[in-house]
Amino acid sequence: MAENLQQVKKRIKSSQSIAQITKAMEMIAASKIKKAQASVENNKAYAERISFIVQKILAESTDLLYNLPFLNIDKNIKRKLFYVISTDKGLCGGLLANIYKQIFVSVSKDDYIVTIGKKAQTFCIKNGYNVKASFLMGSSFPKYDVIYPMLKIMKDLLDKKEISAVNVIYTNFKNRIVQQAITKSLVPIEKDKNFVNKGDHIFEPSANEVLKSLLPYYVGNIFYDMLMNAYASEQAARMSAMSNANENAKEIATSLTIIYNKSRQEKITNEILDLANGQIH
Amino acid sequence: MANLYKLDILSPQGNIFSGNVKQATIPTTSGLITILAGHTSLITMVSKGDIEIMLEDNSVKSFTVIDGFLEVSDNVVSIISDFAMKSDDINDEVIEKAKKYAAEQKQKNDNVPSEIAEKNLQKAIMALKVLEHNKLKRKKRVKY
């Protein structure tokens, strides 16, 4: 009995310290998510305006654009490039499992993969995917600069005509409770059919020139938006996972405390009974 | 009243400016242009420099941009740029930060693509220029 009591005490302590750690992690994620959410929202207007302008130009100049990057790609090439944006660390609930599911569904073993985040890297290598390069996600908010080396791989492969499309698997941040792992196409840029050709814009120096520098800019911005979404989702998922873990740990601690008190009381009662009955064990 | 139009300056950091203006002077790749109300639809590239905006009450505001795009249609003008800032917001601290960041990047590894290093350096230089410009302006104001 005495040993059992000690063990229970130990377990109470460990579950309490787990509760403490998870609480701390939850608070860290909560503070990070604030900044991430603000950045996602700040970028929204800008991103929307860029895609609005791009779609406008695409609608207005239909036949000019056949030799531009990101628009017309040889459809005979079967191979695609996938960017997988995951996390460096676990402890974020079902977020990673959902991303892995997306990889299984949409990537074939022939396709190239560029992983962002340690978890995706180990997963893809383990499962025999064709990993072209890997980057780290980092624990702080991603800066705009980080996308250049990532997108350079895409540019090189497009120039070499090795791939026909570029997709991104990431977790879309809807709000703090709902995040969704999705596969989104980045290249080729699709035309939105809602835009009608009004044909009233003047381009300076020319539509081709403008698009040439606008398109990489546009792709970069979409990609950065995805990166920010993934980061915000990671923090949100970690926050809710940790708050669940914290609650569970607390629950275990209370039920263990009850068991501890009960068995302690039982022990005392037994001792008193023994004394009253005059029996000695 | 009729001679106003809506101007938005957007950057990844958020809405830098949004409101009705009388005129705006913008540096583009094909030279400085001034846009008044009723301008024809136009799409062009913004180079680096100062954007000067005249508000309804004839007061002037200035912003700094490095590379971006300008779109005019139906009396709405949007300027999108990945680096846009109120010129008054640029001070020694910002410049120090930009310089430090650029130097850090350079030191970290030589593999950093030249575009990034260049862009950061440009930011630092641009910020410096604007600061000097602002200082000059202030001096002038005091003199006269």
PDB file of N, CA and C in Angstrom, chain A residues 39 42-43 45-46 49-50 52-53 56-57 143-145 148-149 152 155 198 200-205 209-210 213-214 217 221, chain B residues 8 10-14 29-30 40-45 67-69 71-74 78 80-82 101 105 115-116 119-120:
ATOM      1  N   SER A  39      -0.637  40.051 -39.694  1.00  0.00           N
ATOM      2  CA  SER A  39       0.095  40.131 -40.960  1.00  0.00           C
ATOM      3  C   SER A  39      -0.715  39.540 -42.104  1.00  0.00           C
ATOM      4  N   ASN A  42      -3.279  42.108 -42.930  1.00  0.00           N
ATOM      5  CA  ASN A  42      -2.702  43.289 -43.578  1.00  0.00           C
ATOM      6  C   ASN A  42      -2.388  43.017 -45.039  1.00  0.00           C
ATOM      7  N   ASN A  43      -1.910  41.821 -45.289  1.00  0.00           N
ATOM      8  CA  ASN A  43      -1.467  41.484 -46.641  1.00  0.00           C
ATOM      9  C   ASN A  43      -2.649  41.257 -47.582  1.00  0.00           C
ATOM     10  N   ALA A  45      -5.442  42.880 -48.490  1.00  0.00           N
ATOM     11  CA  ALA A  45      -5.860  43.916 -49.436  1.00  0.00           C
ATOM     12  C   ALA A  45      -4.857  44.010 -50.580  1.00  0.00           C
ATOM     13  N   TYR A  46      -3.595  43.962 -50.222  1.00  0.00           N
ATOM     14  CA  TYR A  46      -2.515  44.062 -51.202  1.00  0.00           C
ATOM     15  C   TYR A  46      -2.564  42.890 -52.181  1.00  0.00           C
ATOM     16  N   ARG A  49      -5.490  43.137 -54.533  1.00  0.00           N
ATOM     17  CA  ARG A  49      -5.329  44.152 -55.565  1.00  0.00           C
ATOM     18  C   ARG A  49      -4.395  43.669 -56.659  1.00  0.00           C
ATOM     19  N   ILE A  50      -3.322  42.987 -56.270  1.00  0.00           N
ATOM     20  CA  ILE A  50      -2.398  42.477 -57.280  1.00  0.00           C
ATOM     21  C   ILE A  50      -3.108  41.493 -58.189  1.00  0.00           C
ATOM     22  N   PHE A  52      -6.166  41.233 -58.793  1.00  0.00           N
ATOM     23  CA  PHE A  52      -7.161  41.989 -59.565  1.00  0.00           C
ATOM     24  C   PHE A  52      -6.508  42.616 -60.803  1.00  0.00           C
ATOM     25  N   ILE A  53      -5.355  43.239 -60.592  1.00  0.00           N
ATOM     26  CA  ILE A  53      -4.672  43.895 -61.715  1.00  0.00           C
ATOM     27  C   ILE A  53      -4.188  42.858 -62.729  1.00  0.00           C
ATOM     28  N   LYS A  56      -6.993  41.604 -64.746  1.00  0.00           N
ATOM     29  CA  LYS A  56      -7.423  42.650 -65.673  1.00  0.00           C
ATOM     30  C   LYS A  56      -6.541  42.650 -66.914  1.00  0.00           C
ATOM     31  N   ILE A  57      -5.223  42.597 -66.687  1.00  0.00           N
ATOM     32  CA  ILE A  57      -4.314  42.613 -67.831  1.00  0.00           C
ATOM     33  C   ILE A  57      -4.513  41.368 -68.678  1.00  0.00           C
ATOM     34  N   LYS A 143      10.085  35.942 -42.969  1.00  0.00           N
ATOM     35  CA  LYS A 143      10.272  37.224 -43.647  1.00  0.00           C
ATOM     36  C   LYS A 143      10.055  37.044 -45.141  1.00  0.00           C
ATOM     37  N   TYR A 144       9.817  38.141 -45.814  1.00  0.00           N
ATOM     38  CA  TYR A 144       9.547  38.062 -47.260  1.00  0.00           C
ATOM     39  C   TYR A 144      10.748  37.500 -48.013  1.00  0.00           C
ATOM     40  N   ASP A 145      11.938  37.801 -47.508  1.00  0.00           N
ATOM     41  CA  ASP A 145      13.164  37.362 -48.191  1.00  0.00           C
ATOM     42  C   ASP A 145      13.257  35.859 -48.372  1.00  0.00           C
ATOM     43  N   TYR A 148      12.651  33.920 -51.835  1.00  0.00           N
ATOM     44  CA  TYR A 148      13.461  33.985 -53.060  1.00  0.00           C
ATOM     45  C   TYR A 148      14.197  32.688 -53.360  1.00  0.00           C
ATOM     46  N   PRO A 149      14.964  32.159 -52.368  1.00  0.00           N
ATOM     47  CA  PRO A 149      15.638  30.889 -52.681  1.00  0.00           C
ATOM     48  C   PRO A 149      14.659  29.747 -52.968  1.00  0.00           C
ATOM     49  N   LYS A 152      13.365  30.168 -56.495  1.00  0.00           N
ATOM     50  CA  LYS A 152      14.409  30.056 -57.514  1.00  0.00           C
ATOM     51  C   LYS A 152      14.424  28.642 -58.107  1.00  0.00           C
ATOM     52  N   LYS A 155      11.806  28.443 -60.695  1.00  0.00           N
ATOM     53  CA  LYS A 155      12.190  29.159 -61.911  1.00  0.00           C
ATOM     54  C   LYS A 155      13.152  28.329 -62.742  1.00  0.00           C
ATOM     55  N   LYS A 198     -12.248  44.896 -71.517  1.00  0.00           N
ATOM     56  CA  LYS A 198     -12.735  46.238 -71.826  1.00  0.00           C
ATOM     57  C   LYS A 198     -11.796  46.923 -72.813  1.00  0.00           C
ATOM     58  N   ASP A 200      -9.454  49.128 -72.446  1.00  0.00           N
ATOM     59  CA  ASP A 200      -9.276  50.575 -72.391  1.00  0.00           C
ATOM     60  C   ASP A 200      -8.011  51.013 -71.651  1.00  0.00           C
ATOM     61  N   HIS A 201      -7.164  50.059 -71.281  1.00  0.00           N
ATOM     62  CA  HIS A 201      -5.964  50.450 -70.544  1.00  0.00           C
ATOM     63  C   HIS A 201      -4.799  50.773 -71.470  1.00  0.00           C
ATOM     64  N   ILE A 202      -4.037  51.781 -71.060  1.00  0.00           N
ATOM     65  CA  ILE A 202      -2.772  52.053 -71.735  1.00  0.00           C
ATOM     66  C   ILE A 202      -1.689  51.368 -70.909  1.00  0.00           C
ATOM     67  N   PHE A 203      -0.782  50.691 -71.565  1.00  0.00           N
ATOM     68  CA  PHE A 203       0.313  50.069 -70.842  1.00  0.00           C
ATOM     69  C   PHE A 203       1.601  50.822 -71.122  1.00  0.00           C
ATOM     70  N   GLU A 204       2.338  51.071 -70.083  1.00  0.00           N
ATOM     71  CA  GLU A 204       3.623  51.712 -70.284  1.00  0.00           C
ATOM     72  C   GLU A 204       4.703  50.922 -69.582  1.00  0.00           C
ATOM     73  N   PRO A 205       5.792  50.527 -70.192  1.00  0.00           N
ATOM     74  CA  PRO A 205       6.112  50.707 -71.605  1.00  0.00           C
ATOM     75  C   PRO A 205       5.249  49.832 -72.526  1.00  0.00           C
ATOM     76  N   GLU A 209       5.942  44.001 -71.218  1.00  0.00           N
ATOM     77  CA  GLU A 209       6.956  44.432 -70.256  1.00  0.00           C
ATOM     78  C   GLU A 209       6.389  44.421 -68.841  1.00  0.00           C
ATOM     79  N   VAL A 210       5.189  44.997 -68.728  1.00  0.00           N
ATOM     80  CA  VAL A 210       4.576  45.099 -67.406  1.00  0.00           C
ATOM     81  C   VAL A 210       4.341  43.705 -66.827  1.00  0.00           C
ATOM     82  N   SER A 213       7.409  41.710 -65.451  1.00  0.00           N
ATOM     83  CA  SER A 213       7.867  41.936 -64.084  1.00  0.00           C
ATOM     84  C   SER A 213       6.743  41.774 -63.063  1.00  0.00           C
ATOM     85  N   LEU A 214       5.517  41.899 -63.529  1.00  0.00           N
ATOM     86  CA  LEU A 214       4.402  41.775 -62.576  1.00  0.00           C
ATOM     87  C   LEU A 214       4.146  40.319 -62.191  1.00  0.00           C
ATOM     88  N   TYR A 217       6.294  38.806 -59.449  1.00  0.00           N
ATOM     89  CA  TYR A 217       5.896  39.555 -58.268  1.00  0.00           C
ATOM     90  C   TYR A 217       4.611  38.969 -57.697  1.00  0.00           C
ATOM     91  N   ASN A 221       4.086  36.893 -54.280  1.00  0.00           N
ATOM     92  CA  ASN A 221       3.162  37.346 -53.259  1.00  0.00           C
ATOM     93  C   ASN A 221       2.175  36.259 -52.848  1.00  0.00           C
TER      94      ASN A 221
ATOM     95  N   ASP B   8      -5.081  54.627 -53.426  1.00  0.00           N
ATOM     96  CA  ASP B   8      -4.682  53.625 -52.434  1.00  0.00           C
ATOM     97  C   ASP B   8      -3.217  53.307 -52.626  1.00  0.00           C
ATOM     98  N   LEU B  10      -0.846  50.411 -51.384  1.00  0.00           N
ATOM     99  CA  LEU B  10      -0.925  49.137 -50.665  1.00  0.00           C
ATOM    100  C   LEU B  10       0.437  48.465 -50.629  1.00  0.00           C
ATOM    101  N   SER B  11       0.741  47.869 -49.505  1.00  0.00           N
ATOM    102  CA  SER B  11       1.967  47.078 -49.392  1.00  0.00           C
ATOM    103  C   SER B  11       1.674  45.890 -48.490  1.00  0.00           C
ATOM    104  N   PRO B  12       2.570  44.908 -48.459  1.00  0.00           N
ATOM    105  CA  PRO B  12       2.291  43.744 -47.612  1.00  0.00           C
ATOM    106  C   PRO B  12       2.110  44.121 -46.137  1.00  0.00           C
ATOM    107  N   GLN B  13       2.620  45.262 -45.751  1.00  0.00           N
ATOM    108  CA  GLN B  13       2.472  45.680 -44.356  1.00  0.00           C
ATOM    109  C   GLN B  13       1.100  46.273 -44.088  1.00  0.00           C
ATOM    110  N   GLY B  14       0.300  46.431 -45.132  1.00  0.00           N
ATOM    111  CA  GLY B  14      -1.042  46.954 -44.930  1.00  0.00           C
ATOM    112  C   GLY B  14      -1.309  48.161 -45.806  1.00  0.00           C
ATOM    113  N   THR B  29       8.850  53.956 -64.378  1.00  0.00           N
ATOM    114  CA  THR B  29      10.037  53.580 -65.144  1.00  0.00           C
ATOM    115  C   THR B  29      10.204  54.451 -66.382  1.00  0.00           C
ATOM    116  N   SER B  30       9.087  55.057 -66.820  1.00  0.00           N
ATOM    117  CA  SER B  30       9.242  55.946 -67.973  1.00  0.00           C
ATOM    118  C   SER B  30       9.148  57.420 -67.561  1.00  0.00           C
ATOM    119  N   THR B  40      -6.906  58.884 -67.858  1.00  0.00           N
ATOM    120  CA  THR B  40      -7.295  57.683 -68.611  1.00  0.00           C
ATOM    121  C   THR B  40      -6.729  56.422 -67.948  1.00  0.00           C
ATOM    122  N   SER B  41      -7.328  55.293 -68.244  1.00  0.00           N
ATOM    123  CA  SER B  41      -6.894  54.033 -67.630  1.00  0.00           C
ATOM    124  C   SER B  41      -5.461  53.721 -68.020  1.00  0.00           C
ATOM    125  N   LEU B  42      -4.683  53.332 -67.035  1.00  0.00           N
ATOM    126  CA  LEU B  42      -3.253  53.159 -67.273  1.00  0.00           C
ATOM    127  C   LEU B  42      -2.708  52.091 -66.339  1.00  0.00           C
ATOM    128  N   ILE B  43      -1.799  51.283 -66.861  1.00  0.00           N
ATOM    129  CA  ILE B  43      -1.065  50.368 -65.988  1.00  0.00           C
ATOM    130  C   ILE B  43       0.403  50.542 -66.296  1.00  0.00           C
ATOM    131  N   THR B  44       1.187  50.823 -65.274  1.00  0.00           N
ATOM    132  CA  THR B  44       2.613  51.004 -65.517  1.00  0.00           C
ATOM    133  C   THR B  44       3.420  50.580 -64.296  1.00  0.00           C
ATOM    134  N   MET B  45       4.726  50.571 -64.455  1.00  0.00           N
ATOM    135  CA  MET B  45       5.596  50.135 -63.362  1.00  0.00           C
ATOM    136  C   MET B  45       6.132  51.343 -62.601  1.00  0.00           C
ATOM    137  N   ASP B  67      10.124  50.168 -56.304  1.00  0.00           N
ATOM    138  CA  ASP B  67       9.525  49.206 -57.248  1.00  0.00           C
ATOM    139  C   ASP B  67       8.078  48.854 -56.901  1.00  0.00           C
ATOM    140  N   GLY B  68       7.262  48.856 -57.913  1.00  0.00           N
ATOM    141  CA  GLY B  68       5.874  48.502 -57.691  1.00  0.00           C
ATOM    142  C   GLY B  68       5.094  48.709 -58.962  1.00  0.00           C
ATOM    143  N   PHE B  69       3.791  48.765 -58.812  1.00  0.00           N
ATOM    144  CA  PHE B  69       2.946  48.919 -59.982  1.00  0.00           C
ATOM    145  C   PHE B  69       1.860  49.943 -59.709  1.00  0.00           C
ATOM    146  N   GLU B  71      -1.890  51.383 -61.106  1.00  0.00           N
ATOM    147  CA  GLU B  71      -3.049  51.101 -61.950  1.00  0.00           C
ATOM    148  C   GLU B  71      -4.061  52.226 -61.801  1.00  0.00           C
ATOM    149  N   VAL B  72      -4.506  52.757 -62.923  1.00  0.00           N
ATOM    150  CA  VAL B  72      -5.520  53.797 -62.920  1.00  0.00           C
ATOM    151  C   VAL B  72      -6.728  53.288 -63.682  1.00  0.00           C
ATOM    152  N   SER B  73      -7.895  53.336 -63.061  1.00  0.00           N
ATOM    153  CA  SER B  73      -9.116  53.072 -63.835  1.00  0.00           C
ATOM    154  C   SER B  73     -10.312  53.643 -63.092  1.00  0.00           C
ATOM    155  N   ASP B  74     -11.191  54.247 -63.826  1.00  0.00           N
ATOM    156  CA  ASP B  74     -12.430  54.822 -63.287  1.00  0.00           C
ATOM    157  C   ASP B  74     -12.195  55.708 -62.059  1.00  0.00           C
ATOM    158  N   SER B  78      -4.507  52.793 -57.853  1.00  0.00           N
ATOM    159  CA  SER B  78      -3.855  51.963 -56.836  1.00  0.00           C
ATOM    160  C   SER B  78      -2.383  51.848 -57.123  1.00  0.00           C
ATOM    161  N   ILE B  80       0.730  49.573 -55.877  1.00  0.00           N
ATOM    162  CA  ILE B  80       1.112  48.434 -55.056  1.00  0.00           C
ATOM    163  C   ILE B  80       2.618  48.300 -55.087  1.00  0.00           C
ATOM    164  N   SER B  81       3.194  48.114 -53.925  1.00  0.00           N
ATOM    165  CA  SER B  81       4.641  48.017 -53.851  1.00  0.00           C
ATOM    166  C   SER B  81       5.006  47.181 -52.641  1.00  0.00           C
ATOM    167  N   ASP B  82       6.053  46.382 -52.749  1.00  0.00           N
ATOM    168  CA  ASP B  82       6.410  45.591 -51.573  1.00  0.00           C
ATOM    169  C   ASP B  82       7.204  46.420 -50.566  1.00  0.00           C
ATOM    170  N   TYR B 101      20.548  44.910 -41.220  1.00  0.00           N
ATOM    171  CA  TYR B 101      19.945  43.712 -41.799  1.00  0.00           C
ATOM    172  C   TYR B 101      20.673  43.315 -43.083  1.00  0.00           C
ATOM    173  N   GLN B 105      22.761  39.875 -43.646  1.00  0.00           N
ATOM    174  CA  GLN B 105      22.451  38.947 -44.728  1.00  0.00           C
ATOM    175  C   GLN B 105      23.694  38.630 -45.539  1.00  0.00           C
ATOM    176  N   GLU B 115      19.646  39.213 -55.724  1.00  0.00           N
ATOM    177  CA  GLU B 115      18.457  40.079 -55.738  1.00  0.00           C
ATOM    178  C   GLU B 115      18.120  40.573 -54.333  1.00  0.00           C
ATOM    179  N   ILE B 116      18.190  39.648 -53.380  1.00  0.00           N
ATOM    180  CA  ILE B 116      17.795  40.002 -52.015  1.00  0.00           C
ATOM    181  C   ILE B 116      18.749  41.024 -51.444  1.00  0.00           C
ATOM    182  N   LYS B 119      18.280  44.306 -52.971  1.00  0.00           N
ATOM    183  CA  LYS B 119      17.043  44.962 -52.555  1.00  0.00           C
ATOM    184  C   LYS B 119      17.210  45.583 -51.173  1.00  0.00           C
ATOM    185  N   ASN B 120      17.841  44.820 -50.277  1.00  0.00           N
ATOM    186  CA  ASN B 120      18.029  45.334 -48.929  1.00  0.00           C
ATOM    187  C   ASN B 120      18.923  46.552 -48.926  1.00  0.00           C
TER     188      ASN B 120
END
